PDB file of C-alpha atoms in Angstrom:
ATOM      1  CA  GLY A   1      22.877  54.048 -22.816  1.00 53.00           C
ATOM      2  CA  ILE A   2      25.685  52.815 -24.878  1.00 59.00           C
ATOM      3  CA  GLN A   3      28.976  52.944 -22.994  1.00 62.00           C
ATOM      4  CA  ASP A   4      31.417  51.339 -25.291  1.00 61.00           C
ATOM      5  CA  LYS A   5      30.279  52.435 -28.830  1.00 61.00           C
ATOM      6  CA  ASP A   6      32.929  50.278 -30.269  1.00 69.00           C
ATOM      7  CA  GLY A   7      31.147  47.069 -29.204  1.00 77.00           C
ATOM      8  CA  TRP A   8      27.940  48.012 -31.045  1.00 83.00           C
ATOM      9  CA  GLN A   9      26.680  48.509 -34.458  1.00 86.00           C
ATOM     10  CA  VAL A  10      23.331  49.376 -36.164  1.00 89.00           C
ATOM     11  CA  VAL A  11      21.868  47.186 -38.629  1.00 89.00           C
ATOM     12  CA  ILE A  12      19.161  48.548 -41.134  1.00 92.00           C
ATOM     13  CA  THR A  13      16.343  46.259 -42.794  1.00 92.00           C
ATOM     14  CA  VAL A  14      14.069  47.068 -45.476  1.00 93.00           C
ATOM     15  CA  ASN A  15      10.709  45.111 -45.715  1.00 92.00           C
ATOM     16  CA  GLY A  16      12.331  42.518 -43.250  1.00 89.00           C
ATOM     17  CA  ILE A  17      15.601  42.113 -45.218  1.00 91.00           C
ATOM     18  CA  PHE A  18      18.975  43.203 -44.102  1.00 90.00           C
ATOM     19  CA  GLN A  19      20.235  45.886 -46.241  1.00 93.00           C
ATOM     20  CA  ALA A  20      23.027  47.806 -44.583  1.00 93.00           C
ATOM     21  CA  GLU A  21      25.024  48.206 -41.308  1.00 90.00           C
ATOM     22  CA  SER A  22      26.579  51.276 -39.665  1.00 90.00           C
ATOM     23  CA  PRO A  23      29.063  52.010 -36.961  1.00 88.00           C
ATOM     24  CA  ILE A  24      28.033  54.287 -34.173  1.00 87.00           C
ATOM     25  CA  ILE A  25      29.349  57.794 -34.546  1.00 86.00           C
ATOM     26  CA  GLU A  26      30.323  59.902 -31.640  1.00 85.00           C
ATOM     27  CA  ASN A  27      29.498  63.593 -31.928  1.00 83.00           C
ATOM     28  CA  GLY A  28      30.100  65.206 -28.655  1.00 84.00           C
ATOM     29  CA  LYS A  29      27.801  63.570 -26.217  1.00 82.00           C
ATOM     30  CA  LYS A  30      25.411  62.407 -28.902  1.00 84.00           C
ATOM     31  CA  LYS A  31      25.743  58.798 -30.484  1.00 83.00           C
ATOM     32  CA  LYS A  32      24.660  58.660 -34.061  1.00 86.00           C
ATOM     33  CA  PHE A  33      24.419  56.410 -37.100  1.00 88.00           C
ATOM     34  CA  ILE A  34      24.301  56.947 -40.980  1.00 89.00           C
ATOM     35  CA  ALA A  35      23.589  54.168 -43.597  1.00 91.00           C
ATOM     36  CA  PHE A  36      23.020  54.508 -47.308  1.00 92.00           C
ATOM     37  CA  LEU A  37      20.381  52.128 -48.563  1.00 93.00           C
ATOM     38  CA  PRO A  38      20.367  50.464 -52.174  1.00 92.00           C
ATOM     39  CA  GLU A  39      17.388  51.728 -54.423  1.00 93.00           C
ATOM     40  CA  GLN A  40      16.684  48.251 -55.271  1.00 93.00           C
ATOM     41  CA  ALA A  41      15.802  47.584 -51.656  1.00 92.00           C
ATOM     42  CA  PHE A  42      12.599  49.512 -51.872  1.00 94.00           C
ATOM     43  CA  LYS A  43       9.431  48.412 -53.681  1.00 93.00           C
ATOM     44  CA  GLU A  44       6.764  50.440 -55.283  1.00 93.00           C
ATOM     45  CA  GLY A  45       4.322  51.865 -52.561  1.00 93.00           C
ATOM     46  CA  ARG A  46       4.860  51.236 -48.824  1.00 92.00           C
ATOM     47  CA  ASN A  47       8.219  49.968 -47.454  1.00 94.00           C
ATOM     48  CA  GLU A  48       9.035  49.033 -43.791  1.00 91.00           C
ATOM     49  CA  VAL A  49      12.456  50.362 -42.583  1.00 92.00           C
ATOM     50  CA  GLY A  50      13.827  49.107 -39.268  1.00 90.00           C
ATOM     51  CA  ALA A  51      17.016  50.060 -37.442  1.00 89.00           C
ATOM     52  CA  TYR A  52      18.415  47.346 -34.940  1.00 87.00           C
ATOM     53  CA  LEU A  53      21.019  48.091 -32.281  1.00 85.00           C
ATOM     54  CA  VAL A  54      23.472  44.964 -32.277  1.00 83.00           C
ATOM     55  CA  LYS A  55      26.258  44.089 -29.909  1.00 78.00           C
ATOM     56  CA  LYS A  56      29.300  42.527 -31.611  1.00 73.00           C
ATOM     57  CA  PRO A  57      29.559  39.608 -32.117  1.00 71.00           C
ATOM     58  CA  ILE A  58      25.761  39.431 -33.168  1.00 67.00           C
ATOM     59  CA  LYS A  59      23.684  37.317 -30.911  1.00 66.00           C
ATOM     60  CA  GLU A  60      20.357  39.139 -30.996  1.00 63.00           C
ATOM     61  CA  LEU A  61      18.734  42.233 -32.538  1.00 63.00           C
ATOM     62  CA  VAL A  62      16.987  44.866 -30.376  1.00 64.00           C
ATOM     63  CA  GLN A  63      14.708  47.180 -32.799  1.00 67.00           C
ATOM     64  CA  ILE A  64      15.725  50.808 -31.993  1.00 65.00           C
ATOM     65  CA  PHE A  65      13.801  52.630 -34.677  1.00 61.00           C
ATOM     66  CA  LYS A  66      10.573  52.074 -36.643  1.00 60.00           C
ATOM     67  CA  PRO A  67       9.220  55.059 -38.581  1.00 57.00           C
ATOM     68  CA  LEU A  68       5.626  55.985 -38.390  1.00 53.00           C
ATOM     69  CA  LEU A  69       3.972  55.793 -41.672  1.00 51.00           C
ATOM     70  CA  LEU A  70       0.953  58.174 -42.151  1.00 50.00           C
ATOM     71  CA  ASP A  71      -1.764  57.488 -44.638  1.00 51.00           C
ATOM     72  CA  LYS A  72      -2.769  60.573 -46.742  1.00 45.00           C
TER      73      LYS A  72
END
């Protein structure tokens, strides 16, 4: 787990392009993040969104979230 939340942040990508970053927010024992993404980041149809846990200063990205897209 993340012991020092101040040393970490979350980076969000849409279709492989950096779009936002978020600090890690502590809520009791849970750690969360929130980010608003620009509408222009999304294309018509499918989009791939990724969230990466990053240790500051940024040296490498570790993917922590990749949504599962279901076909209708």
